Structure formats: structure tokens, C-alpha cells
Coordinates of C-alpha atoms in Angstrom, one line a residue:
M26 CA 78.2 84.7 75.8
R27 CA 80.1 87.9 76.8
T28 CA 83.9 87.9 77.6
L29 CA 84.6 90.2 80.5
K30 CA 88.0 91.5 81.6
L31 CA 88.6 92.5 85.2
I32 CA 91.6 94.3 86.6
L33 CA 92.1 93.4 90.2
A34 CA 94.2 94.7 93.1
Y35 CA 94.7 92.5 96.1
D36 CA 96.6 92.1 99.4
G37 CA 97.8 88.5 99.2
S38 CA 98.9 88.3 102.8
T39 CA 96.0 86.1 104.0
F40 CA 95.4 84.2 100.8
H41 CA 97.0 80.9 99.6
G42 CA 97.7 82.5 96.2
W43 CA 95.6 82.9 93.1
Q44 CA 94.7 79.3 92.2
V45 CA 91.6 77.8 93.8
Q46 CA 92.5 75.1 96.5
P47 CA 90.0 73.0 98.5
G48 CA 89.5 74.4 102.0
K49 CA 91.9 77.3 101.5
P50 CA 91.2 81.0 100.8
T51 CA 92.4 82.0 97.4
I52 CA 91.9 85.0 95.1
Q53 CA 90.4 82.9 92.3
G54 CA 88.1 81.1 94.7
A55 CA 86.8 84.3 96.2
L56 CA 86.2 85.9 92.8
A57 CA 84.4 82.8 91.5
S58 CA 82.1 82.8 94.6
A59 CA 81.3 86.5 94.1
I60 CA 80.5 86.1 90.4
E61 CA 78.3 83.1 91.2
S62 CA 76.4 85.1 93.9
L63 CA 75.7 87.7 91.2
T64 CA 75.0 85.8 88.1
G65 CA 74.2 82.3 89.4
E66 CA 76.9 80.9 87.1
K67 CA 79.5 78.4 88.4
L68 CA 82.7 79.3 86.6
L69 CA 86.4 79.7 87.2
P70 CA 87.8 83.1 86.2
Q71 CA 91.2 82.8 84.5
G72 CA 94.1 85.1 85.7
S73 CA 97.1 86.4 83.7
G74 CA 99.2 84.3 86.0
R75 CA 99.1 82.4 89.3
T76 CA 100.5 84.5 92.0
D77 CA 101.8 82.5 95.0
A78 CA 100.7 82.6 98.6
G79 CA 101.5 86.0 100.1
V80 CA 102.1 87.7 96.8
H81 CA 100.3 91.0 96.1
A82 CA 98.9 92.5 92.9
L83 CA 98.2 96.1 91.8
A84 CA 96.8 95.1 88.5
Q85 CA 96.1 91.4 88.0
V86 CA 93.9 90.7 85.0
A87 CA 91.2 88.1 85.0
T88 CA 88.7 87.0 82.3
F89 CA 85.5 84.9 82.3
Q90 CA 82.6 84.3 80.0
T91 CA 79.1 85.0 81.1
A92 CA 75.6 84.9 79.8
S93 CA 74.6 87.7 82.1
S94 CA 73.4 91.0 80.6
I95 CA 74.4 93.0 83.7
P96 CA 76.2 96.2 82.7
T97 CA 80.0 96.2 83.3
A98 CA 79.7 99.2 85.7
N99 CA 77.2 97.3 87.8
F100 CA 79.5 94.2 87.8
R101 CA 82.3 96.2 89.4
V102 CA 80.1 97.8 92.1
V103 CA 78.4 94.5 93.1
L104 CA 81.6 92.4 93.0
N105 CA 83.4 94.8 95.3
D106 CA 80.4 94.7 97.6
R107 CA 80.6 90.9 97.8
L108 CA 84.4 90.3 97.7
P109 CA 86.6 90.4 100.8
P110 CA 88.0 93.9 101.5
A111 CA 91.5 92.7 100.6
I112 CA 90.4 92.2 96.9
R113 CA 89.1 95.1 94.8
V114 CA 87.9 95.1 91.2
L115 CA 89.3 98.2 89.7
T116 CA 87.7 98.0 86.2
V117 CA 85.4 95.7 84.2
D118 CA 85.4 95.8 80.4
E119 CA 83.7 93.8 77.7
M120 CA 86.3 92.2 75.3
H121 CA 86.2 90.5 71.9
E122 CA 85.5 86.8 71.7
G123 CA 88.8 84.9 72.2
F124 CA 90.5 87.4 74.5
H125 CA 92.1 85.5 77.4
A126 CA 93.8 87.0 80.5
R127 CA 96.9 84.7 80.1
H128 CA 97.0 83.6 76.5
S129 CA 96.6 87.1 75.2
A130 CA 99.2 88.7 77.5
R131 CA 102.3 90.0 75.8
A132 CA 104.4 91.1 78.8
K133 CA 104.2 91.5 82.6
C134 CA 105.9 93.7 85.1
Y135 CA 106.7 92.8 88.7
H136 CA 108.1 94.9 91.5
Y137 CA 109.9 93.6 94.6
R138 CA 110.2 95.8 97.6
I139 CA 113.1 95.6 100.1
W140 CA 113.0 97.8 103.2
R141 CA 116.6 98.8 104.1
G142 CA 115.9 100.8 107.3
D143 CA 116.4 99.4 110.8
V144 CA 112.7 99.5 111.6
V145 CA 109.9 98.7 109.3
P146 CA 106.8 100.9 109.9
P147 CA 104.0 98.6 111.2
F148 CA 101.7 99.5 108.3
L149 CA 104.3 98.3 105.8
A150 CA 105.4 95.1 107.6
R151 CA 103.2 92.8 105.5
Y152 CA 104.1 94.5 102.2
V153 CA 107.9 94.6 102.1
T154 CA 110.8 92.3 102.8
H155 CA 113.0 93.6 105.6
H156 CA 116.8 93.6 105.0
P157 CA 118.5 96.2 107.2
Y158 CA 122.0 94.5 106.9
P159 CA 124.8 95.9 104.7
L160 CA 124.4 95.4 101.0
N161 CA 126.5 96.6 98.0
E162 CA 123.6 98.0 96.0
V163 CA 125.9 98.8 93.0
A164 CA 126.8 95.1 92.7
M165 CA 123.1 94.2 92.9
Q166 CA 122.4 96.6 90.0
Q167 CA 125.2 95.1 88.0
A168 CA 123.9 91.6 88.6
A169 CA 120.3 92.5 87.7
A170 CA 121.4 94.0 84.4
L171 CA 122.9 90.7 83.3
V172 CA 119.6 88.8 83.1
A173 CA 118.1 91.2 80.5
G174 CA 117.6 89.7 77.1
E175 CA 116.6 86.2 76.1
H176 CA 117.8 83.4 78.3
D177 CA 116.9 79.9 79.6
F178 CA 115.9 80.7 83.2
T179 CA 115.8 77.1 84.4
S180 CA 118.3 78.0 87.2
F181 CA 115.7 80.5 88.5
A182 CA 112.6 78.3 88.3
A183 CA 111.1 76.4 91.1
V184 CA 112.1 72.7 91.0
D185 CA 108.9 71.2 89.6
P186 CA 109.9 69.4 86.3
D187 CA 106.3 68.3 85.5
R188 CA 104.6 71.7 86.1
A189 CA 105.3 73.2 82.7
L190 CA 104.0 70.1 80.9
R191 CA 100.8 70.1 83.1
L192 CA 100.2 73.8 82.4
A193 CA 100.7 73.2 78.6
E194 CA 98.3 70.3 78.6
A195 CA 95.7 72.1 80.7
T196 CA 95.8 75.3 78.6
G197 CA 97.0 74.3 75.2
D198 CA 99.7 77.0 75.6
D199 CA 102.9 75.6 74.2
K200 CA 105.1 78.5 75.4
H201 CA 104.9 77.1 78.8
T202 CA 106.9 74.0 77.7
T203 CA 110.1 76.0 77.5
N204 CA 112.0 77.9 80.2
I205 CA 113.3 80.5 77.7
R206 CA 112.0 83.9 78.5
T207 CA 112.9 87.5 77.3
I208 CA 113.5 90.1 80.0
S209 CA 113.3 93.7 78.7
E210 CA 113.9 95.5 82.0
S211 CA 115.8 94.4 85.1
R212 CA 117.0 97.1 87.5
F213 CA 116.9 98.5 91.1
E214 CA 115.8 101.9 92.2
R215 CA 116.3 103.5 95.6
H216 CA 113.3 105.3 97.2
G217 CA 114.3 106.6 100.6
E218 CA 114.6 103.5 102.9
E219 CA 113.2 101.2 100.2
L220 CA 115.2 99.3 97.5
L221 CA 112.8 98.5 94.6
Y222 CA 113.5 95.8 92.0
I223 CA 111.7 96.3 88.7
V224 CA 111.5 93.5 86.2
R225 CA 109.5 93.3 82.9
G226 CA 109.4 90.4 80.5
N227 CA 107.3 88.3 78.2
G228 CA 106.7 85.7 80.8
F229 CA 107.9 84.4 84.2
L230 CA 108.5 80.9 85.5
H231 CA 107.3 79.7 88.9
H232 CA 109.2 81.6 91.7
M233 CA 111.4 83.2 89.0
V234 CA 111.3 86.7 90.3
R235 CA 111.8 85.7 93.9
N236 CA 114.7 83.5 92.9
L237 CA 116.3 86.3 91.0
V238 CA 116.0 88.6 94.0
G239 CA 117.5 86.0 96.3
T240 CA 120.5 85.7 93.9
F241 CA 120.9 89.5 93.6
L242 CA 120.9 89.7 97.4
L243 CA 123.9 87.3 97.4
A244 CA 125.7 89.7 95.1
G245 CA 124.8 92.5 97.5
K246 CA 126.3 90.5 100.4
G247 CA 129.5 89.8 98.5
S248 CA 128.8 86.0 98.4
L249 CA 129.0 86.1 94.6
V250 CA 130.3 88.6 92.1
P251 CA 127.8 90.0 89.6
A252 CA 129.4 88.3 86.6
E253 CA 128.6 84.9 88.1
V254 CA 125.0 85.5 87.2
L255 CA 125.9 84.5 83.6
A256 CA 127.3 81.2 84.8
I257 CA 124.2 80.6 86.9
L258 CA 122.1 81.1 83.8
E259 CA 124.3 78.8 81.8
A260 CA 124.1 76.1 84.5
R261 CA 120.4 75.6 84.0
D262 CA 120.3 74.2 87.5
R263 CA 118.2 75.6 90.4
R264 CA 121.0 74.6 92.8
A265 CA 123.3 77.2 91.2
A266 CA 121.2 80.2 92.1
G267 CA 120.4 81.9 95.3
P268 CA 117.6 81.2 97.8
T269 CA 113.9 82.1 97.1
A270 CA 113.2 85.6 98.5
P271 CA 110.1 85.9 100.8
A272 CA 106.7 86.3 99.1
E273 CA 105.6 89.5 100.9
G274 CA 107.8 91.8 98.9
L275 CA 106.5 90.8 95.5
Y276 CA 103.8 92.6 93.4
L277 CA 102.3 92.0 90.0
V278 CA 102.0 95.6 88.8
E279 CA 101.1 95.5 85.1
V280 CA 100.0 93.1 82.4
E281 CA 100.5 94.2 78.8
Y282 CA 98.3 93.1 75.8

């Protein structure tokens, strides 16, 4: 059996996230169908993480094992021919036995795009979150810096107490049984009318980035002072943090191994 690693880019607007779901279009489901049509194998490619409905990826990583002898370059060409246009395979590489898209990952980087102008260009509307209202971007930068380092991010995780245990049982990956993560980069950049949040860490909880952004927006609106982010972390209570920011502004941009 060969282990193949794919790097994928996709527009998540019309998909119900990564994970396969009966009767719903998903990235994992579309990729599995394309692979089966090529090799005849029924398998479920594993991603580096499960992006939610509406979330995009510039470099999602997926792995699967195959008995096929098809060259990797041909895999890429044929898969792109059979996948929906919103999903593209950028590269296909053969990896050593034991390499796994999620278990082998050491860090991930996400971007969140906020459009600050009065009018969103129509070709960007599905790919940014529109917030034309006044924001103190300095306060947002200060708040973002406070989550860097190792913390328990329970306050910024979706309320699903059994999810981590289910993931650990299904994957044998014990790191998912704790909500402690290490964030190495958390900052905002301004690019014209766009405010970009950049976050890099060794792992992320369900909805964690979107909940962080929702909280930083409260700091920008003056609803909380940046220093309160530390108290929110200490609370370990989802109710202490801000609302979940919309999905369309979020991108998985890099997975490190």
C-alpha cells in the first residue's frame, strides 16, 4: 500500500464542511468519490482538520492509502478533472508509511478576513466578513496578542463536551482530550480595506478561531477592554467569550509537519 499526501485548495461556500455527511455535499465526500472513480477503492481520505461549513482552504492536507500504481502526477490531473471546480488538488506526493495528515501535523495557520469598506466588491462577498462599522483596531491588536502562548482555550471552544472524547476514541489521538493549545502567532494586519487576522498554533478547537475573532471584535467595538481577554481565558467558560464570527471569512492557509 502507498500513502499519498494531497494538498487541496477549496471554496467552502457551497459545502457542508470537510467531514462526510449523508445527503450533503462535503469536501471529504467529493474527494472520496473522485478517488473511487479513479482507483475503484472505497476509502475515506483523512484531512489535517475538519473545516466547518462555509470555511475555505488554501492548503488543506489530506492523506489516504492506495494499492494503485498510478503515478502521483497522473493522480493530480485526473482528480482535478473529476472533482467539482470549487475543489482543486494542488500537489500529490508519496509519503512514508505512517504519515497521517492530522496525527503528523505540528502546527496550523489560519487567516480571517474582515472587509472594512462600505461596499464589498461582488467577487469578494462570499470570501470575507463585512464589518464597515467603527472599530478600534489598536484595541483588537492588543487583545489578539494576549492569547499567544500556552492556554486552556475552553472559553473559545464550541460547546460540545463529548466531541473531544469522541475524536480521541475514533483516532487514538490523546491530544484531543485536552483544551490546552499553544498559539505562536496572533495578530492583525491592515491591507487597504481589509483587516486580516493571522493565527498560528499547534492545534485548534472546534470554532476556536471564529470565537477568538468574535471576541476581538467586541474589543474593537469597546464592549470589552483588551485585558479582559485574560479573564475570559481563565474562566474556561464559553459564555464568557464573544459570539462566533461568520464562517465565510475563515481560511486554513498552512499545515506544518
